[in-house]
CSV table of C-alpha atoms in Angstrom, one decimal:
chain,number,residue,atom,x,y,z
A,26,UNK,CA,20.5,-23.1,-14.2
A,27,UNK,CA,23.9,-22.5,-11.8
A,28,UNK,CA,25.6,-19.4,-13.3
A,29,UNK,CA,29.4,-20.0,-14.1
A,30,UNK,CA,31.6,-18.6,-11.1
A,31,UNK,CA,33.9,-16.5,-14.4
A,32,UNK,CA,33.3,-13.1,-14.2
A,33,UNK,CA,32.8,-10.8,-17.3
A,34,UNK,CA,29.4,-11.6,-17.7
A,35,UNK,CA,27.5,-9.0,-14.9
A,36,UNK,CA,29.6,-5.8,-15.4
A,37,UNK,CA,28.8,-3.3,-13.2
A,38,UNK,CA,25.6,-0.7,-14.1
A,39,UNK,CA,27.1,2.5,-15.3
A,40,UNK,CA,24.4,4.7,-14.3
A,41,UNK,CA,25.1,3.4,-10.4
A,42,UNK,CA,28.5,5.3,-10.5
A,43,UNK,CA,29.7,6.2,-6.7
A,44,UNK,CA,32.1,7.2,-4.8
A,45,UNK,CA,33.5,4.1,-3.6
A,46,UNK,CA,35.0,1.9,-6.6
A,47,UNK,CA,33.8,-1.5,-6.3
A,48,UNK,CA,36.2,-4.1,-7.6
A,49,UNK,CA,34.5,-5.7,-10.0
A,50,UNK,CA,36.9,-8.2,-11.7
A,51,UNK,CA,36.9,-10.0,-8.1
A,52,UNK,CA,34.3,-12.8,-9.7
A,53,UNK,CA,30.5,-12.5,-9.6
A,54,UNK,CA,29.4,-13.7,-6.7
A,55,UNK,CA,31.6,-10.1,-5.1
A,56,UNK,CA,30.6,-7.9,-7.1
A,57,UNK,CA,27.5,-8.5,-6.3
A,58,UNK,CA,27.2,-8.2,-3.0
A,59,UNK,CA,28.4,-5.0,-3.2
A,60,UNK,CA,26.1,-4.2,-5.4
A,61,UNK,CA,23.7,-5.1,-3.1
A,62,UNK,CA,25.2,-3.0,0.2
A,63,UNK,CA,25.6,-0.2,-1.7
A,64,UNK,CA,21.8,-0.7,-3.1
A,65,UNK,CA,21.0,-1.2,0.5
A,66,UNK,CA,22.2,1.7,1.7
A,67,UNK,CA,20.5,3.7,-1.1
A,68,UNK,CA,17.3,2.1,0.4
A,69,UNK,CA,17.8,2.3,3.9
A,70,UNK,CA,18.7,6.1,3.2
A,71,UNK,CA,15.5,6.7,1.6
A,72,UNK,CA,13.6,4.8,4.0
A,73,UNK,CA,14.7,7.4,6.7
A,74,UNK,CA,14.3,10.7,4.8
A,75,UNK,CA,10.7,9.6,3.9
A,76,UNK,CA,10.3,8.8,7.6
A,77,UNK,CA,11.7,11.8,8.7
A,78,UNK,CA,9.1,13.7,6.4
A,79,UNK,CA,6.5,11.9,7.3
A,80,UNK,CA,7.1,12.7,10.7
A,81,UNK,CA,7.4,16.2,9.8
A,82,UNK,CA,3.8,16.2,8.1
A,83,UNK,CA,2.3,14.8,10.8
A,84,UNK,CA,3.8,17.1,13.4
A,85,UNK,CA,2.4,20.4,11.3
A,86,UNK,CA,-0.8,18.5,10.8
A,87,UNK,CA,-1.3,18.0,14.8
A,88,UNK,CA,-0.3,21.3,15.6
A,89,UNK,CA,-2.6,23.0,13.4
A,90,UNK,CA,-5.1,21.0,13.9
A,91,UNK,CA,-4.5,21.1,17.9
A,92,UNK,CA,-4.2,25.3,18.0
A,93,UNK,CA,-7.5,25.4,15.4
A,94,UNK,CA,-9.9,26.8,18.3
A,95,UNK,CA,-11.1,30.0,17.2
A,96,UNK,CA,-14.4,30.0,19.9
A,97,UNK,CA,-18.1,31.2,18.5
A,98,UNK,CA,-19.0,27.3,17.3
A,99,UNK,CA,-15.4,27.2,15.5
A,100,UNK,CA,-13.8,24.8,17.3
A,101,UNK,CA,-12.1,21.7,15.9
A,102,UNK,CA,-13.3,19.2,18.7
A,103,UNK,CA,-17.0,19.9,17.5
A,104,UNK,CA,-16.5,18.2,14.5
A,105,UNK,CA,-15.6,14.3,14.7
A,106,UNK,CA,-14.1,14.3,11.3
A,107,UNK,CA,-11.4,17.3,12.5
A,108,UNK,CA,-11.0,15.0,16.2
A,109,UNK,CA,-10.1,11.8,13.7
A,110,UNK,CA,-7.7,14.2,11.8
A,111,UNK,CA,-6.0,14.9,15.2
A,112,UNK,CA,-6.0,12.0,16.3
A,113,UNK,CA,-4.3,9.7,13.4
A,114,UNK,CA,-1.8,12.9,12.8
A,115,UNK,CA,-0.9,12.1,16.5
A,116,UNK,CA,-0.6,8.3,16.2
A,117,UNK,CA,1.4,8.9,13.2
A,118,UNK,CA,3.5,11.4,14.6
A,119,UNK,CA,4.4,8.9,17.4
A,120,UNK,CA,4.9,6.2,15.3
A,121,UNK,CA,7.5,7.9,12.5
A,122,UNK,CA,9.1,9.8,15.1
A,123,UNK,CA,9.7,6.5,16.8
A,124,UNK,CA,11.1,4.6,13.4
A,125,UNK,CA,13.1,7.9,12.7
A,126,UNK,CA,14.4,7.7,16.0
A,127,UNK,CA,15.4,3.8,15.6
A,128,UNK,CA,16.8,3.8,12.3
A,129,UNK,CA,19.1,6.9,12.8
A,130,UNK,CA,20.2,5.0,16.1
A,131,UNK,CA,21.1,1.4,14.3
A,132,UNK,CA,22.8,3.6,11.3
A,133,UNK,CA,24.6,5.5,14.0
A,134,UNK,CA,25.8,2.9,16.8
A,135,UNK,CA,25.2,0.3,14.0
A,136,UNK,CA,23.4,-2.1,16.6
A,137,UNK,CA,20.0,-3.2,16.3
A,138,UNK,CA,16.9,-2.3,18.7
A,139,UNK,CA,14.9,-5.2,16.9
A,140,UNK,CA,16.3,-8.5,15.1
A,141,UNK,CA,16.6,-7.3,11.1
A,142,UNK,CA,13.6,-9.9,10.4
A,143,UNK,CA,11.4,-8.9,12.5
A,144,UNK,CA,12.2,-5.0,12.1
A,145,UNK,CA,11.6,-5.6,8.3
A,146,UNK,CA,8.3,-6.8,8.6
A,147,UNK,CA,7.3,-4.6,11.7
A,148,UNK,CA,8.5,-1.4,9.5
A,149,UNK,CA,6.0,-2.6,6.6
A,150,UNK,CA,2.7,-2.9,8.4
A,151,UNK,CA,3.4,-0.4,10.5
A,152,UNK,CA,3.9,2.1,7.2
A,153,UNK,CA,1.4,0.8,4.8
A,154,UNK,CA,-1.2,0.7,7.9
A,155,UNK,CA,-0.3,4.1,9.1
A,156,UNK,CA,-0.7,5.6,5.4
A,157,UNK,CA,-4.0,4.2,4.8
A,158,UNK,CA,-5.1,5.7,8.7
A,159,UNK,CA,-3.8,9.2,6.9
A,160,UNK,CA,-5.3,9.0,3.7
A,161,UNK,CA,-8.4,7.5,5.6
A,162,UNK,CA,-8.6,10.8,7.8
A,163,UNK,CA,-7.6,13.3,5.0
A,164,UNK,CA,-10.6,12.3,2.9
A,165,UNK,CA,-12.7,11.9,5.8
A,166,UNK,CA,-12.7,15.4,6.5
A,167,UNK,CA,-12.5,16.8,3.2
A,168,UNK,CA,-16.2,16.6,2.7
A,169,UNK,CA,-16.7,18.7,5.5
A,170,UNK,CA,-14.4,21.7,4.9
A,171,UNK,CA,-15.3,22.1,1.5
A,172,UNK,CA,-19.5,22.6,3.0
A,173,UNK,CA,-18.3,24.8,5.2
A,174,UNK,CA,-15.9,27.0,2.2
A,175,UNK,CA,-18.9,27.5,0.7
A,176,UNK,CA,-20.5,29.8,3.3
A,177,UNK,CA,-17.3,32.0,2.9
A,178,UNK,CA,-13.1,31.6,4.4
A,179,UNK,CA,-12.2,32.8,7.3
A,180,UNK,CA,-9.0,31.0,10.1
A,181,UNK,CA,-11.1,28.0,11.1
A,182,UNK,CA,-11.7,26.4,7.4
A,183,UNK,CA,-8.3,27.7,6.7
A,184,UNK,CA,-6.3,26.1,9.0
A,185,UNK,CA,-8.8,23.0,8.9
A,186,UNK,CA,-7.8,22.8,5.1
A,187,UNK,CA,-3.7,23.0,5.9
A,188,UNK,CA,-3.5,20.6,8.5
A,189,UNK,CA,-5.8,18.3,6.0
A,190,UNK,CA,-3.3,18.9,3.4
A,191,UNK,CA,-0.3,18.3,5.4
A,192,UNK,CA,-1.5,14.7,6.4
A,193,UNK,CA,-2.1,13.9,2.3
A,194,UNK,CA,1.4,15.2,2.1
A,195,UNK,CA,2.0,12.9,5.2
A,196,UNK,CA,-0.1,10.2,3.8
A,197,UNK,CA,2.2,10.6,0.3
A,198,UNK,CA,5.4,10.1,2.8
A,199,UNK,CA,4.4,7.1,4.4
A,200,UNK,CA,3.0,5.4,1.1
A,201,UNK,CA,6.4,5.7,-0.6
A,202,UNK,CA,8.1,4.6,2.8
A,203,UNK,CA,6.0,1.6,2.8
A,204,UNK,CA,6.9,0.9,-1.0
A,205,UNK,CA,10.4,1.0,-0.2
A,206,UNK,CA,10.4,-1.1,3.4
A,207,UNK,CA,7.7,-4.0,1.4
A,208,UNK,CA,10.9,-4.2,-1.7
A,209,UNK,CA,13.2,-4.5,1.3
A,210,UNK,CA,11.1,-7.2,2.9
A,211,UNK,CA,10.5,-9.1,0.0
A,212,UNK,CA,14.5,-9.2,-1.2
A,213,UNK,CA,15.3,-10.2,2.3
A,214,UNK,CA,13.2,-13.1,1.9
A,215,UNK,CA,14.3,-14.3,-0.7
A,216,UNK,CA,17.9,-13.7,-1.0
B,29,UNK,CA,29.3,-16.5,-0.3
B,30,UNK,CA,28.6,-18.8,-3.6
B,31,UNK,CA,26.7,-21.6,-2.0
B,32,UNK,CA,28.1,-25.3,-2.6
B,33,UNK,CA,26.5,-27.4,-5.2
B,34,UNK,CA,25.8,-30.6,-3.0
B,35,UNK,CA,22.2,-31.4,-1.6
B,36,UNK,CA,21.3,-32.1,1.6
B,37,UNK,CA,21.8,-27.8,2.7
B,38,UNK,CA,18.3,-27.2,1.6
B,39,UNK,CA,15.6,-29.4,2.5
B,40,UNK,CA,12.2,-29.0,0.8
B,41,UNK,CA,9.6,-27.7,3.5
B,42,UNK,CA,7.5,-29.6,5.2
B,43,UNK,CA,4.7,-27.4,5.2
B,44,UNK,CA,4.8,-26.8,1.7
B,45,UNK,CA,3.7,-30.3,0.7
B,46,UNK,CA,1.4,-30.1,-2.5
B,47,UNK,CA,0.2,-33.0,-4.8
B,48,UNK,CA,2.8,-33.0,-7.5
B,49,UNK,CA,5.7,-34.4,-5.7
B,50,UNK,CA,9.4,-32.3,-5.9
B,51,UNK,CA,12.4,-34.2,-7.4
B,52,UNK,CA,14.6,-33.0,-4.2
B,53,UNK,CA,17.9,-35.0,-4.2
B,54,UNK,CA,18.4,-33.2,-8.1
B,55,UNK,CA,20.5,-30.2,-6.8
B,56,UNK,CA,20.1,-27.2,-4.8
B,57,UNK,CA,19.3,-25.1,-8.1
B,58,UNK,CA,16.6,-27.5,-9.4
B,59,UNK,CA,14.6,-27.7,-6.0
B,60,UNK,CA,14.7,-23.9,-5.4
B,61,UNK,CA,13.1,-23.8,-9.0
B,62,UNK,CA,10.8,-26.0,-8.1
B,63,UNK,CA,9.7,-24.4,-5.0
B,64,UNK,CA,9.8,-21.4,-7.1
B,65,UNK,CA,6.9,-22.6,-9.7
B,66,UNK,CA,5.3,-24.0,-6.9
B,67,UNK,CA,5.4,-20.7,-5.0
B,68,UNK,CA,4.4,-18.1,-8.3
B,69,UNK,CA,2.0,-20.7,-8.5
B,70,UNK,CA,0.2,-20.8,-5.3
B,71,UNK,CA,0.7,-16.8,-5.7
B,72,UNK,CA,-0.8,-16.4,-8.9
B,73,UNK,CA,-4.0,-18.4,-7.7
B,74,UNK,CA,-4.4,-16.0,-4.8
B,75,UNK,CA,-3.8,-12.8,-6.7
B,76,UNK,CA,-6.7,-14.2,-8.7
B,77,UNK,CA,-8.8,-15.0,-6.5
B,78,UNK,CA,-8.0,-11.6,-4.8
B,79,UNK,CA,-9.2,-9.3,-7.5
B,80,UNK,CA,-12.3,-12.0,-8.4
B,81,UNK,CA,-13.2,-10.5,-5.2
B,82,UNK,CA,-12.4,-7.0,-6.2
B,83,UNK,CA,-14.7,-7.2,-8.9
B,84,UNK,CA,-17.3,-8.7,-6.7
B,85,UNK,CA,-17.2,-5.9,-4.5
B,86,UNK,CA,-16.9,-3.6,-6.7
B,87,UNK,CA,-19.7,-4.1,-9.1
B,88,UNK,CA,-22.1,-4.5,-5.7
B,89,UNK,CA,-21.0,-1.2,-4.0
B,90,UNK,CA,-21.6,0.3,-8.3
B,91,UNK,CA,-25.2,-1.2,-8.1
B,92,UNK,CA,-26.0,-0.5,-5.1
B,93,UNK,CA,-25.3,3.2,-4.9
B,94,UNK,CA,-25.8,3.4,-8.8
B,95,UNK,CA,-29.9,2.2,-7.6
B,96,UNK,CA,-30.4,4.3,-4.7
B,97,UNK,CA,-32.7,6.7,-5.8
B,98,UNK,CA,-36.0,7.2,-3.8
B,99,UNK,CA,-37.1,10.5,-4.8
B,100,UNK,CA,-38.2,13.3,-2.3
B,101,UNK,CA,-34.2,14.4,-1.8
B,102,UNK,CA,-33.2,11.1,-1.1
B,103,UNK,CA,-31.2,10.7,-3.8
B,104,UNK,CA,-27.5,9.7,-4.6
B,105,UNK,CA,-26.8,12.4,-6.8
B,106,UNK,CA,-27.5,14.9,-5.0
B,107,UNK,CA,-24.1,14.5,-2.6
B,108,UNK,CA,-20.5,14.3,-3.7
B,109,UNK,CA,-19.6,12.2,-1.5
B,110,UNK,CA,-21.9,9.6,-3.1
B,111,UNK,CA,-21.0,10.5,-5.9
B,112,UNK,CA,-17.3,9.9,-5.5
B,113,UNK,CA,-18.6,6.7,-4.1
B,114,UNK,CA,-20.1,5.9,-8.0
B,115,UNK,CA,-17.5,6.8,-9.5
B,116,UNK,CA,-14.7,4.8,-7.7
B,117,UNK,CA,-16.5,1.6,-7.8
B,118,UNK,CA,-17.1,2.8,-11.6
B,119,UNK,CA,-13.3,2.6,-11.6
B,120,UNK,CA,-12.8,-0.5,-9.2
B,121,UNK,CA,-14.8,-2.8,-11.4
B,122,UNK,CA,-13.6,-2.2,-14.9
B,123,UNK,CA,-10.2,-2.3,-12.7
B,124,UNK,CA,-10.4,-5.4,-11.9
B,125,UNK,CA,-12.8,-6.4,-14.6
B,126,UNK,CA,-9.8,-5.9,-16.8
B,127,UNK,CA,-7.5,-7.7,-14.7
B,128,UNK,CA,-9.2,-10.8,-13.9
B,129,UNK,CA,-10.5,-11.7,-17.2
B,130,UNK,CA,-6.5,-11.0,-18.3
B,131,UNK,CA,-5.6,-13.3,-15.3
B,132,UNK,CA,-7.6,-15.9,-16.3
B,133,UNK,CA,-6.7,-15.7,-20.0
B,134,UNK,CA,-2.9,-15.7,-19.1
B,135,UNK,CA,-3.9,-18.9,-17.1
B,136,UNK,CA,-6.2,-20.9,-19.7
B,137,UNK,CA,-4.1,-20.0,-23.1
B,138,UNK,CA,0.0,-19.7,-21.5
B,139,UNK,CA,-0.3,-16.6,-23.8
B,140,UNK,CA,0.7,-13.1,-22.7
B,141,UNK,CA,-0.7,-10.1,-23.6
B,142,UNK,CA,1.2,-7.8,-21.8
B,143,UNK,CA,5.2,-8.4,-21.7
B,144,UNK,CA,6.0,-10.4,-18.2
B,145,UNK,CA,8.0,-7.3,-16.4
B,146,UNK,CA,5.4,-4.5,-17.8
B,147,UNK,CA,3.1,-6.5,-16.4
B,148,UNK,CA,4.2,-7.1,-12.7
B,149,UNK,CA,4.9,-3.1,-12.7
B,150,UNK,CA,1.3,-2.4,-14.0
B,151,UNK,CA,-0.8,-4.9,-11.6
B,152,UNK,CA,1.4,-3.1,-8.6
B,153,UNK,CA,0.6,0.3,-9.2
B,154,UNK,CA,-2.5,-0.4,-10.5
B,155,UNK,CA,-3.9,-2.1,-7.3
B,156,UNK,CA,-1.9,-0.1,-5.2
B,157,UNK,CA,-3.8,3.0,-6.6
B,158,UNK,CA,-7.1,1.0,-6.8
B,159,UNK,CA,-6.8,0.6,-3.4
B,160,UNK,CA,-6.0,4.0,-2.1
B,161,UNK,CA,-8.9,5.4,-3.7
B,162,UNK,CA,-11.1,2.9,-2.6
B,163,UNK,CA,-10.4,3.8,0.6
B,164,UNK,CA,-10.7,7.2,0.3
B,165,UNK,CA,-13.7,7.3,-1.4
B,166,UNK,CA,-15.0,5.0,1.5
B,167,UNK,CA,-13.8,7.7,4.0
B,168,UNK,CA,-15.2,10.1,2.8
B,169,UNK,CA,-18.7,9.1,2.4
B,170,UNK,CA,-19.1,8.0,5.9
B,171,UNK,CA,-19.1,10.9,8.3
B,172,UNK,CA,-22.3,11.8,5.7
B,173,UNK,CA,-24.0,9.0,6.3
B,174,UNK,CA,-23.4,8.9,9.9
B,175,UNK,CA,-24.9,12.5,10.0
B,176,UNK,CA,-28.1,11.6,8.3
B,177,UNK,CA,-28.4,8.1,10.6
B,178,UNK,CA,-28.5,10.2,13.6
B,179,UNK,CA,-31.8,11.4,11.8
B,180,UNK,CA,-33.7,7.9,12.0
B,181,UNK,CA,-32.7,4.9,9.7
B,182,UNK,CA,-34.4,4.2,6.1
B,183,UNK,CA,-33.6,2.9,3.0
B,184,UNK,CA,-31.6,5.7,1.0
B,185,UNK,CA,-29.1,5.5,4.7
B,186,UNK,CA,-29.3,1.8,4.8
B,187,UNK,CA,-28.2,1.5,1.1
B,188,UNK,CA,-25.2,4.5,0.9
B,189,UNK,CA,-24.2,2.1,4.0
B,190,UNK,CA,-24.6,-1.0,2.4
B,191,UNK,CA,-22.6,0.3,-0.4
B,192,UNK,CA,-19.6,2.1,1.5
B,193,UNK,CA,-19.1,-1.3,3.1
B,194,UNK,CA,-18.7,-3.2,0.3
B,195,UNK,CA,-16.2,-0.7,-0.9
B,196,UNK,CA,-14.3,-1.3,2.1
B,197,UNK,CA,-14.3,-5.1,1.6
B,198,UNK,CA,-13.3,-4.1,-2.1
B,199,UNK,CA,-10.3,-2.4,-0.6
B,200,UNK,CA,-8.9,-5.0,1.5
B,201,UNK,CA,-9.3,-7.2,-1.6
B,202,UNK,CA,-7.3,-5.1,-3.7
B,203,UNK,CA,-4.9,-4.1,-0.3
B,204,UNK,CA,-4.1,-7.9,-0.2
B,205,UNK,CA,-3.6,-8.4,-3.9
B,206,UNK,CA,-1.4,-4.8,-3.8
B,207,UNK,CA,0.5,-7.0,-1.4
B,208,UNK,CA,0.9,-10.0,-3.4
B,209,UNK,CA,1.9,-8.4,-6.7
B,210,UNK,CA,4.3,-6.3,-4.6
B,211,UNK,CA,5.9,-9.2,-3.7
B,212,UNK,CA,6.2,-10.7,-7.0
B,213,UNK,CA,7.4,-7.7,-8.4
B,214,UNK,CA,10.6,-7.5,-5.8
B,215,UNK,CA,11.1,-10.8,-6.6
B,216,UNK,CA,11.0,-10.7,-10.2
B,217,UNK,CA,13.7,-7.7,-9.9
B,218,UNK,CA,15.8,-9.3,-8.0
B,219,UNK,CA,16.1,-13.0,-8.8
């Protein structure tokens, strides 16, 4: 079940074409490690742009939903469902900008803040819990502003309904971010 | 980086000690295969067991809400929220209706019905999704039932809560299997 050490047999993907040439007739084993750095660094890439919109989501979701005070009964703190959108847009704000923060630190000074083990896991839950908190919120308080539509628009259901879609679009961030940190997980387990 | 072929590197763990004993002087190879089988086995079991719980879940949050119908406005149908309730656990059930008599099909007969690698992608997303709108179908119908609690407790309340509750549970079912076939996919694609 041991593959044969010759090479030949895994030639490189052709759609995976960059910049730097790996040298692939150096024997298996090589080859694909670079494979796997170069994969790596695809993922680790993502990782952070999906942060990094994530954490721009939930900055325009807290903000709206933070300067949504119109007075005359339309204030966002009346309504618990708006207070919960504020408040997981804030704990997710915190907790992307942090990642964001940490990630563009380690690729910059390439030293790590947390061992990789325990970063890999950490950055998992925290995504996956943090886009179900988002998604959680959004549909809590999607109920409410589409009751409230019906009597007519005006700011407060407006803004209520763009800081509600900016934490799906948050929500959507996160989830992918969380797809790609559980593949990372998983293939440093086992490999 | 190739490892060397000799024994004695990778000792089985201890913790992993099962009834049918592992061959482990054979080879590094052979043993990781073992631990392998061993391993998809234990996770196949609890990816079952996962979505038999699913379905459990599921098919009480559909009666429950589908049944709670008292006349004099008290009834389900009268609220989107509930109805998005319905409709998800609707979904949930012939979800995971689908998937755990496939399971335990795949299990009994050896056959497959769908392809191995089709099928890892399609129990990912397929839970994955499951879950998400479990959850937000959840979310949504609380802050409505909260509302009418603070009115005084009876049984149209007591039921929508009864069945949002076991929608959650249904979601952390399918959360955990998400998890699980996640893993197995990564690992699939990898190894």
């Amino acid at each position: 079940m041991t593959k044969p050490a010759d090479a030949e047999e895994t030639p490189p993907p052709a759609a995976d074409a960059e910049s730097q040439s790996a040298p692939a007739a150096a024997g298996g084993g090589f080859s694909n490690i670079i494979q796997r750095w170069r994969r790596e660094g695809i993922v680790k890439r993502g990782c952070v742009a999906f942060r990094a919109f994530g954490l721009l989501f939930s900055l325009l979701a807290f903000i709206i939903m933070a300067t949504n005070q119109h007075g005359d009964g339309r204030e966002f703190d009346k309504y618990e469902e708006y207070r919960y959108v504020l408040a997981i847009a804030i704990l997710s704000a915190l907790y992307t900008g942090f990642q964001t923060g940490r990630h563009i630190h380690e690729i910059h000074t390439n030293k790590e803040i947390i061992s990789r083990k325990n970063a890999s896991i950490f950055d998992f839950i925290g995504d996956q819990i943090v886009a179900y908190l988002l998604l959680s919120a959004a549909s809590a308080a999607v109920p409410l502003t589409n009751n409230m539509r019906r009597g007519g628009d005006n700011i407060f259901t407006d803004s209520s309904a763009a800081a509600i879609s900016m934490e799906f679009f948050a929500f959507f961030s996160l989830g992918l971010s969380a797809l790609i940190s559980g593949f990372k997980l998983s293939n440093q387990t086992y490999i």
